[in-house]
PDB file of C-alpha atoms in Angstrom:
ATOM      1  CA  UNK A  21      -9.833  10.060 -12.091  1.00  0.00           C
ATOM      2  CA  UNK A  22      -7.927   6.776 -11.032  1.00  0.00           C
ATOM      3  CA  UNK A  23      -9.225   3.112 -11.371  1.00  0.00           C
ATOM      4  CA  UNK A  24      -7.356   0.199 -11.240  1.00  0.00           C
ATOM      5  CA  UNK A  25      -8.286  -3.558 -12.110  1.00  0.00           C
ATOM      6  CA  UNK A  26      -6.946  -6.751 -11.200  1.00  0.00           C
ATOM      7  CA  UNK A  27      -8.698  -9.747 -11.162  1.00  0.00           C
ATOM      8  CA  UNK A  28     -10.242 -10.687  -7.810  1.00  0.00           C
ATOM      9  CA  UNK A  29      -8.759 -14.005  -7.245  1.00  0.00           C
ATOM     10  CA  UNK A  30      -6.568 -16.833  -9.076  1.00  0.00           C
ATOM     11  CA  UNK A  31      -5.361 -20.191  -8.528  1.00  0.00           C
ATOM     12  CA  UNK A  32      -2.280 -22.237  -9.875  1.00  0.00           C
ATOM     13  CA  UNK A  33      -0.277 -25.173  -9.190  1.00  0.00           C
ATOM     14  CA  UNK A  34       2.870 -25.569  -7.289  1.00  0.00           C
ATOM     15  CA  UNK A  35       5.709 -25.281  -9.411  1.00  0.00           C
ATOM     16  CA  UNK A  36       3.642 -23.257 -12.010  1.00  0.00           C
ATOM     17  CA  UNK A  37       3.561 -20.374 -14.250  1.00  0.00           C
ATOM     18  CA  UNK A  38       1.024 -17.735 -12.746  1.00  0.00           C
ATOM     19  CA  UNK A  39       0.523 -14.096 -14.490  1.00  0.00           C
ATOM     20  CA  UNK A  40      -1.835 -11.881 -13.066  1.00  0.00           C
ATOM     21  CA  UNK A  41      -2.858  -8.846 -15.212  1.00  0.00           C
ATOM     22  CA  UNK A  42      -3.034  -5.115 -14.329  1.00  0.00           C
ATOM     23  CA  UNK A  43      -4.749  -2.618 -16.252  1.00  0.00           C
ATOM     24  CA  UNK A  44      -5.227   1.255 -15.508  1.00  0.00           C
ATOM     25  CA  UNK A  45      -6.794   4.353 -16.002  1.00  0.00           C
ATOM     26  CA  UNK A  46      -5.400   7.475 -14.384  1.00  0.00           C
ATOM     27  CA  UNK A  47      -4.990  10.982 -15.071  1.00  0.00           C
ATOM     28  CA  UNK A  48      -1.202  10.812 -15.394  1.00  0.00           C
ATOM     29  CA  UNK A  49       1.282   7.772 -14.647  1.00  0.00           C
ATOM     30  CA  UNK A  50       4.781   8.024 -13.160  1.00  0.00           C
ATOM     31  CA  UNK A  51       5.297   4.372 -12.433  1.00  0.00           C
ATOM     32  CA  UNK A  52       3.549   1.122 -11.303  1.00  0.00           C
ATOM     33  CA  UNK A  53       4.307  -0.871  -8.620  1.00  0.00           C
ATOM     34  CA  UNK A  54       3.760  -4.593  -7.832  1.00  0.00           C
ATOM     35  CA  UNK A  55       3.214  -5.447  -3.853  1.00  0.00           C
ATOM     36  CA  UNK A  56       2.777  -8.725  -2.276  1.00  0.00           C
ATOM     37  CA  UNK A  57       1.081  -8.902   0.811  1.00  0.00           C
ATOM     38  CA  UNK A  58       0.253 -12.367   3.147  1.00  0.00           C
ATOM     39  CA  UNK A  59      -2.902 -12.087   5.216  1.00  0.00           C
ATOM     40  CA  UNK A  60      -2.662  -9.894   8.064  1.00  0.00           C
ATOM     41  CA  UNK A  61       0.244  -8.641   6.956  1.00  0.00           C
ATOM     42  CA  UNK A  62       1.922  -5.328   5.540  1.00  0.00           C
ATOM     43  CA  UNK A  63       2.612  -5.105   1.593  1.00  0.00           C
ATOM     44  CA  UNK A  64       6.153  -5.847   0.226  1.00  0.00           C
ATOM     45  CA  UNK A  65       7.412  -4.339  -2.625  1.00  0.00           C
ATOM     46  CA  UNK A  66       8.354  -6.191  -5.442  1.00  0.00           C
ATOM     47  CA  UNK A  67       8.931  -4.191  -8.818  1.00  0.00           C
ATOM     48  CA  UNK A  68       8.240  -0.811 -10.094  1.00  0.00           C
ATOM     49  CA  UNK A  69       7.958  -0.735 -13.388  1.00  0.00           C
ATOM     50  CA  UNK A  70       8.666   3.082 -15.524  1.00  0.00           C
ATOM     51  CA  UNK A  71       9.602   2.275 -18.971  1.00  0.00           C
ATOM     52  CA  UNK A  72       7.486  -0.056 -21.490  1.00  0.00           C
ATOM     53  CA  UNK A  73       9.382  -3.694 -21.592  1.00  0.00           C
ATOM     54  CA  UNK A  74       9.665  -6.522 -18.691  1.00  0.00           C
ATOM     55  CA  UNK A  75      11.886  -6.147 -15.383  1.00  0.00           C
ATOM     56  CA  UNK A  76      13.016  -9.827 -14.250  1.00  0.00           C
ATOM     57  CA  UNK A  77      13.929 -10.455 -10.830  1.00  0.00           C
ATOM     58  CA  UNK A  78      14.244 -13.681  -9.829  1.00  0.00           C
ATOM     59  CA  UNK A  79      11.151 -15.920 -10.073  1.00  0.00           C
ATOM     60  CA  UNK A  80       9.370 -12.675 -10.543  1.00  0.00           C
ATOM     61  CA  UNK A  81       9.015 -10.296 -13.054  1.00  0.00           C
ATOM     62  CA  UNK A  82       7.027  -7.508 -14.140  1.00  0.00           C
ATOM     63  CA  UNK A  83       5.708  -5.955 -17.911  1.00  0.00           C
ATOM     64  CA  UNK A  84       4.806  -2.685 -18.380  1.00  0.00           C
ATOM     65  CA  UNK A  85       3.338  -1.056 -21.518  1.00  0.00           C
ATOM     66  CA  UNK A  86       1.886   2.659 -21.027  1.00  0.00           C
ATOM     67  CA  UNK A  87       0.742   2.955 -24.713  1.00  0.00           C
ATOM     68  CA  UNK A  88      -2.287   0.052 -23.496  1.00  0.00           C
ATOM     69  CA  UNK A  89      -2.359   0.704 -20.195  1.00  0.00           C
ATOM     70  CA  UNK A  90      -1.199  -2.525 -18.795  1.00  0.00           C
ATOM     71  CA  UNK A  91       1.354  -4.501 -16.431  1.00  0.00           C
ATOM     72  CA  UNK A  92       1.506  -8.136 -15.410  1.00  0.00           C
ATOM     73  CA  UNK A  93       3.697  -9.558 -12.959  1.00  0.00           C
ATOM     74  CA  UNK A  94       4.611 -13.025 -13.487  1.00  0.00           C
ATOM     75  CA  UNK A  95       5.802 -15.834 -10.749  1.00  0.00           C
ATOM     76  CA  UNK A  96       7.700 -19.113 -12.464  1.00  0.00           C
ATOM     77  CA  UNK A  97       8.217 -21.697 -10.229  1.00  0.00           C
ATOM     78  CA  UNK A  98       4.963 -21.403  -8.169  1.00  0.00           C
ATOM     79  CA  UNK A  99       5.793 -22.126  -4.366  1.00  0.00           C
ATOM     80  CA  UNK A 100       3.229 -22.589  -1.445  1.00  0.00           C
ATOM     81  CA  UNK A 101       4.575 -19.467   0.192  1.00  0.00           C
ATOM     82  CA  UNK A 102       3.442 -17.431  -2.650  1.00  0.00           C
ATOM     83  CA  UNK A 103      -0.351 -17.920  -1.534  1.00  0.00           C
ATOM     84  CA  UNK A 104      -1.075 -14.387  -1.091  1.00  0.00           C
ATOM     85  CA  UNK A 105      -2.724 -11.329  -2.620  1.00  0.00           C
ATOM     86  CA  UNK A 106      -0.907  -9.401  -5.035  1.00  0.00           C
ATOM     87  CA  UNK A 107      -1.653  -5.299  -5.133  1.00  0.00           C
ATOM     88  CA  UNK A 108      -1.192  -2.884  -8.486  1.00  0.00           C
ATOM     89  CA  UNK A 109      -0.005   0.258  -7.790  1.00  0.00           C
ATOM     90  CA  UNK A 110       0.272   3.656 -10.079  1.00  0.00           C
ATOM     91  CA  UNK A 111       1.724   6.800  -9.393  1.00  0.00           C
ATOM     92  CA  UNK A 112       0.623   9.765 -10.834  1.00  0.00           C
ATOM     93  CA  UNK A 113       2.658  12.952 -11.115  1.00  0.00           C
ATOM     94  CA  UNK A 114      -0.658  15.248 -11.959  1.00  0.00           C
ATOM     95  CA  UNK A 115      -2.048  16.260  -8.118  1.00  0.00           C
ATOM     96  CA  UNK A 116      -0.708  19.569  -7.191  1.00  0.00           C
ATOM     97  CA  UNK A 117       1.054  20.398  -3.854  1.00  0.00           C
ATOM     98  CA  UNK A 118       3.729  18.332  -5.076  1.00  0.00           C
ATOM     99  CA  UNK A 119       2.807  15.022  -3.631  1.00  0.00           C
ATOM    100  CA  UNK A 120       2.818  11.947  -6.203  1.00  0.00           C
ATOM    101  CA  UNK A 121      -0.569  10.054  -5.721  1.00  0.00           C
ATOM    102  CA  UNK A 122      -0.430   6.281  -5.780  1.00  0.00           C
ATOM    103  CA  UNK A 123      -2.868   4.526  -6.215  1.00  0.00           C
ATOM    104  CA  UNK A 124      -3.894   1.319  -5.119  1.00  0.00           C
ATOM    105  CA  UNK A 125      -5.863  -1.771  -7.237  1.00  0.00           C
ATOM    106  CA  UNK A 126      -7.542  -3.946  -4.992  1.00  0.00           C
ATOM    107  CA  UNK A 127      -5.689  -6.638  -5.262  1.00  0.00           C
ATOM    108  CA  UNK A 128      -5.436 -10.620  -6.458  1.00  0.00           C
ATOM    109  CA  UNK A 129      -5.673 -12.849  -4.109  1.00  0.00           C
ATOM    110  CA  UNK A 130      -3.356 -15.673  -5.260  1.00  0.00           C
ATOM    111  CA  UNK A 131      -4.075 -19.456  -4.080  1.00  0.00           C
ATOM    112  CA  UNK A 132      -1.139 -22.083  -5.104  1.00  0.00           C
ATOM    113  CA  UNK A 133      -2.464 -25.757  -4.941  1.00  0.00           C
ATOM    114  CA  UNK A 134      -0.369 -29.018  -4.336  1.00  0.00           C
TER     115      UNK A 134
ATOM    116  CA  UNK B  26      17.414  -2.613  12.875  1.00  0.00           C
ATOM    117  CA  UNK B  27      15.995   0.429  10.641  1.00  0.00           C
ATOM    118  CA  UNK B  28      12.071   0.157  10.192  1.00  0.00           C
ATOM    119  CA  UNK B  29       8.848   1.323  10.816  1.00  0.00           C
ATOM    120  CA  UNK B  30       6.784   0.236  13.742  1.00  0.00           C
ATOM    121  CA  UNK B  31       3.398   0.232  14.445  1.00  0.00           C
ATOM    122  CA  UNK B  32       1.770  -0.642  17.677  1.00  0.00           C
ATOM    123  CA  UNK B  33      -0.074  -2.468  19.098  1.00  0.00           C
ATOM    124  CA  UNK B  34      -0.946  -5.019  16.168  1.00  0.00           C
ATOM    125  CA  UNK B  35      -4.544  -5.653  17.453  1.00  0.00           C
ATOM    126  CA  UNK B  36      -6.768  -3.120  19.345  1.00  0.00           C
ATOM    127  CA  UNK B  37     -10.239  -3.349  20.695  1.00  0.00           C
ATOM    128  CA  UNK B  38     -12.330  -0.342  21.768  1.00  0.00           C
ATOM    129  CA  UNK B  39     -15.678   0.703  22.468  1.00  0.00           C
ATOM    130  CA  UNK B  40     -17.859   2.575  20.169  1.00  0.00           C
ATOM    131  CA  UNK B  41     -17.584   6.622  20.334  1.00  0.00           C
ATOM    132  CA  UNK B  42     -14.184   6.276  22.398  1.00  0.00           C
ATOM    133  CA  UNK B  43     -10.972   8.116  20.377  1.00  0.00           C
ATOM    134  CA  UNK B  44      -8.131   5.867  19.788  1.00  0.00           C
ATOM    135  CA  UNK B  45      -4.744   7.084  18.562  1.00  0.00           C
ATOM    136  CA  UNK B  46      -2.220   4.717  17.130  1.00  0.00           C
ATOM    137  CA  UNK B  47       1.556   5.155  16.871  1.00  0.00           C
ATOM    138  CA  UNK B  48       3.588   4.874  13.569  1.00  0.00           C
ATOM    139  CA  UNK B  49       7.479   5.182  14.606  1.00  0.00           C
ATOM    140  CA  UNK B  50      10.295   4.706  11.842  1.00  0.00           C
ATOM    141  CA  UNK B  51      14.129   5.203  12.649  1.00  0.00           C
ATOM    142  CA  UNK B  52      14.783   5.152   8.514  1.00  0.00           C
ATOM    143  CA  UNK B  53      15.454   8.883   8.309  1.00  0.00           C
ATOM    144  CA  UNK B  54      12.216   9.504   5.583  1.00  0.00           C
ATOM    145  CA  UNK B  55      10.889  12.890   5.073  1.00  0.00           C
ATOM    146  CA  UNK B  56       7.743  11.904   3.842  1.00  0.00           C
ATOM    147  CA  UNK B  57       5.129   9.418   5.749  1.00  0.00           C
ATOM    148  CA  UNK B  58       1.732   7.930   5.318  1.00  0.00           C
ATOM    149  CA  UNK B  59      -1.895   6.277   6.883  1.00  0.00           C
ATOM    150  CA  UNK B  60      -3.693   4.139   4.565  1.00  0.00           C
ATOM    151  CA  UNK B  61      -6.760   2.045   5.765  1.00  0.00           C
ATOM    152  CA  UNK B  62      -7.271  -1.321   4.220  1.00  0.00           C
ATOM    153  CA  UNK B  63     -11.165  -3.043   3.942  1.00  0.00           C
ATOM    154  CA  UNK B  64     -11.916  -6.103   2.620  1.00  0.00           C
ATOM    155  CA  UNK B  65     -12.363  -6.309  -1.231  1.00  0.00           C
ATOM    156  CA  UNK B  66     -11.088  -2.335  -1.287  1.00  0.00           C
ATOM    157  CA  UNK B  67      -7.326  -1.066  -1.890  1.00  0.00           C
ATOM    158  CA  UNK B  68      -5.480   0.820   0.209  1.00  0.00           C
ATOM    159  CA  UNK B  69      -7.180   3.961   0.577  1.00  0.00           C
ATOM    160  CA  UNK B  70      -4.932   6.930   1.816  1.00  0.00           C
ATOM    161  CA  UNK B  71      -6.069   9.110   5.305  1.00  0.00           C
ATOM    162  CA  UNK B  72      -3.274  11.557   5.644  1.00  0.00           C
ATOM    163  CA  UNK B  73       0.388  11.774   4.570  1.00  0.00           C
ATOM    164  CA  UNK B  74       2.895  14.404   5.549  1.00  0.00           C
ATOM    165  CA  UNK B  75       5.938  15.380   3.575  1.00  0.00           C
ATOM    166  CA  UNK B  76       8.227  17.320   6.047  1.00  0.00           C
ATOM    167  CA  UNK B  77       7.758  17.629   9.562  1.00  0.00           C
ATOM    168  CA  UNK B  78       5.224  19.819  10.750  1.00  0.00           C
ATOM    169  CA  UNK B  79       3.486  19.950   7.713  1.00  0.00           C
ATOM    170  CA  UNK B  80       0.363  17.380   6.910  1.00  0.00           C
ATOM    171  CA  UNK B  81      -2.266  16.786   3.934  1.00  0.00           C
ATOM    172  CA  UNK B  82      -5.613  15.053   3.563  1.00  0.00           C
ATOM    173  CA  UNK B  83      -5.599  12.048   1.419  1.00  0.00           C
ATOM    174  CA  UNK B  84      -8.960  10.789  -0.142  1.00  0.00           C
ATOM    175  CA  UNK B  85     -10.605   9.983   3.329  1.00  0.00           C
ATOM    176  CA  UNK B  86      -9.670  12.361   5.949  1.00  0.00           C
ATOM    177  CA  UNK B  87     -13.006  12.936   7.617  1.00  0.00           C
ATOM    178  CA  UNK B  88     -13.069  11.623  11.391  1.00  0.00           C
ATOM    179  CA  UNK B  89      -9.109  11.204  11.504  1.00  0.00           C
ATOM    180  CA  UNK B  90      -6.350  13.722  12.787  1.00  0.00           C
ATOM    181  CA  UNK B  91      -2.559  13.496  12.760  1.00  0.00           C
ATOM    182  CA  UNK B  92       0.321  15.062  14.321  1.00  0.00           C
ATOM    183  CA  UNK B  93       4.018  15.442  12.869  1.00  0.00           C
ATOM    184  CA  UNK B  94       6.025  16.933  15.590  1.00  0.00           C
ATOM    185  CA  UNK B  95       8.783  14.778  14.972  1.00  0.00           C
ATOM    186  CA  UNK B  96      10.472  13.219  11.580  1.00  0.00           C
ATOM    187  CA  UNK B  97      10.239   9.911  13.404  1.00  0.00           C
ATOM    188  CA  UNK B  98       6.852   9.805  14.512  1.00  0.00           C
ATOM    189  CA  UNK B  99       2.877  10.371  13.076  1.00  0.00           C
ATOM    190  CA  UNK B 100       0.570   8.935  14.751  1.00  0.00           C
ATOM    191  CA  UNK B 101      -3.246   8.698  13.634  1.00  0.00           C
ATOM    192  CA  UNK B 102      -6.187   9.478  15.900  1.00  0.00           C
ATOM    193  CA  UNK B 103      -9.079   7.798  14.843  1.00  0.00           C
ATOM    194  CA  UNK B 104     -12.073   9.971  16.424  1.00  0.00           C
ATOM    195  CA  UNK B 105     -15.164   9.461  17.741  1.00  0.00           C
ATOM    196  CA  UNK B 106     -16.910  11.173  14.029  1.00  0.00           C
ATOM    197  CA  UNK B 107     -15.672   8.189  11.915  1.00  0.00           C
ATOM    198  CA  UNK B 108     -18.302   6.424  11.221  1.00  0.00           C
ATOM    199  CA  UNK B 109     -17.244   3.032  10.302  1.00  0.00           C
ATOM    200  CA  UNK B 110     -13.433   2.875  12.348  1.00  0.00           C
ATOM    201  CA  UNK B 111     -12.797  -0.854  12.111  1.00  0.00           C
ATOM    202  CA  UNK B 112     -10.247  -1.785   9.396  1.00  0.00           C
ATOM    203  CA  UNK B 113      -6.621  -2.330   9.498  1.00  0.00           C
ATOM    204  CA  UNK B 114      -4.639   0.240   9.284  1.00  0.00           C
ATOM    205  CA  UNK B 115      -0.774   0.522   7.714  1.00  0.00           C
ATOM    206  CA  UNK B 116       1.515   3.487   7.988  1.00  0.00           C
ATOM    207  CA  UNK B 117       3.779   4.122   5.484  1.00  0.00           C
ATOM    208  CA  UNK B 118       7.315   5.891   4.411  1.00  0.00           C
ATOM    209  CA  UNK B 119       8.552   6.897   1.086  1.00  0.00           C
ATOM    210  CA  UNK B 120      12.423   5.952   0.022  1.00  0.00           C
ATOM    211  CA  UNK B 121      12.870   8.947  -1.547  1.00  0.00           C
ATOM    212  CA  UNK B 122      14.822   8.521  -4.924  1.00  0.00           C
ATOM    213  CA  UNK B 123      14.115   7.700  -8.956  1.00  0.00           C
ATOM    214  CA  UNK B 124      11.363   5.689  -7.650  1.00  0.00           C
ATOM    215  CA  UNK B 125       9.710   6.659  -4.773  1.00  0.00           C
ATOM    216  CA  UNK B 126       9.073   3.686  -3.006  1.00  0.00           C
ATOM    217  CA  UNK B 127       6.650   2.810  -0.565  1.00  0.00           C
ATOM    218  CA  UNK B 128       7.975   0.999   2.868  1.00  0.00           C
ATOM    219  CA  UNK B 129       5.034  -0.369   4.850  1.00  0.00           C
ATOM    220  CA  UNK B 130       5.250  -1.078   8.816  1.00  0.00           C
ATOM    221  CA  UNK B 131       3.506  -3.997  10.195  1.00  0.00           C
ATOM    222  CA  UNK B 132      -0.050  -2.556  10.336  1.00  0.00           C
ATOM    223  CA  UNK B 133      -2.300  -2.334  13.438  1.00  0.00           C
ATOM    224  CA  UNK B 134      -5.840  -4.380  13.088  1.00  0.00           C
ATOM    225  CA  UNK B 135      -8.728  -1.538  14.645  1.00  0.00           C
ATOM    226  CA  UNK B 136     -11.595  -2.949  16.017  1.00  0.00           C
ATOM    227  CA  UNK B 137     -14.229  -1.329  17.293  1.00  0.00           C
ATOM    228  CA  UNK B 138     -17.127  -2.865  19.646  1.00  0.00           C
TER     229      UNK B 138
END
């Protein structure tokens, strides 16, 4: 089976560090994605990680290491606009029919403070 | 503008009534998606469809029904058997490539009174 956790919310200060941690259990893994989404909104992609190591993109990046099971995506530079949740994703290669699953944490809800 | 669209972005309808919402993208992907979104849940997956004319269950199927006539288009009839239809609901297209990522359209917000 799948299961994904994130935690279920955080908070953090403008102009902050924030990290918010992924860990998984599925039945194969052929990447992890990182999606933001606002309220009421669609997700965005951000990162998809593949390899072990960290993928920087701007004020985001994103760590992967299969051997533990784990990802975090990290924002520098906390802004207001970055209020919003933040969804774990992993794709797994293992369902027949040739369709790669992905599945879905439930996401972090991120809150950045003045 | 290439995309995916989804209307409308709010819809209201009366318990037992079938309701059918559109999911249009001019991006050229083969493969396409429903998820449905609840509070405090992921995004659990309803159908996808990898080729026109071709469709698959995802994890909760029961008291939906697609169509893929066309590559552009697959919409998602929500029926009159599912028992709890209110949620929002995002279509979805895969970029396919190394990394198959997932392009979301703008979501519709199902209601049911």
């Amino acid at each position: 089976g799948q299961n994904i956790d994130q935690p279920t919310e955080m908070t953090a200060t403008e102009g902050a560090i924030v990290q918010i941690n992924c860990t998984y259990q599925t039945s194969g893994f052929n990447g992890l994605f990182w999606y933001q989404q606002h309220a009421g909104e669609a997700p965005t992609f951000l990162s998809y990680n593949v390899l072990d190591g960290l993928e920087e993109k701007g004020r985001f990046s994103s760590f992967l290491s299969r051997s533990k099971g784990y990802s975090y995506l990290l924002l520098k530079e906390l802004q207001m606009k970055d209020s919003a949740s933040y969804l774990c994703a992993v794709r797994d290669p293992s369902n027949s029919g040739g369709y790669q699953k992905v599945t879905f944490g439930t996401g972090t809800k991120l809150q950045v403070i003045p | 503008d290439g995309g995916i669209t989804q209307s409308p972005k709010y819809l209201f309808r009366k318990e037992g009534q079938n309701v059918t919402l559109s999911c249009e993208q001019n991006l050229n992907h083969d493969a396409m998606y429903w998820y449905r979104q609840d509070p405090g849940q992921g995004l659990r997956l309803i159908y996808y469809s990898q080729i026109v004319n071709d469709f698959q269950k995802g994890d909760i199927a029961e008291g939906y029904s697609v169509s893929r006539e066309k590559k552009e288009s697959f919409p998602l009839t929500v029926t009159s058997a599912q028992k709890n239809p209110t949620a929002f609901y995002l279509c979805a297209t895969i970029e396919e490539g190394s990394t198959d990522t997932q392009y979301f359209g703008p979501g519709t917000r199902l209601t049911v009174l």
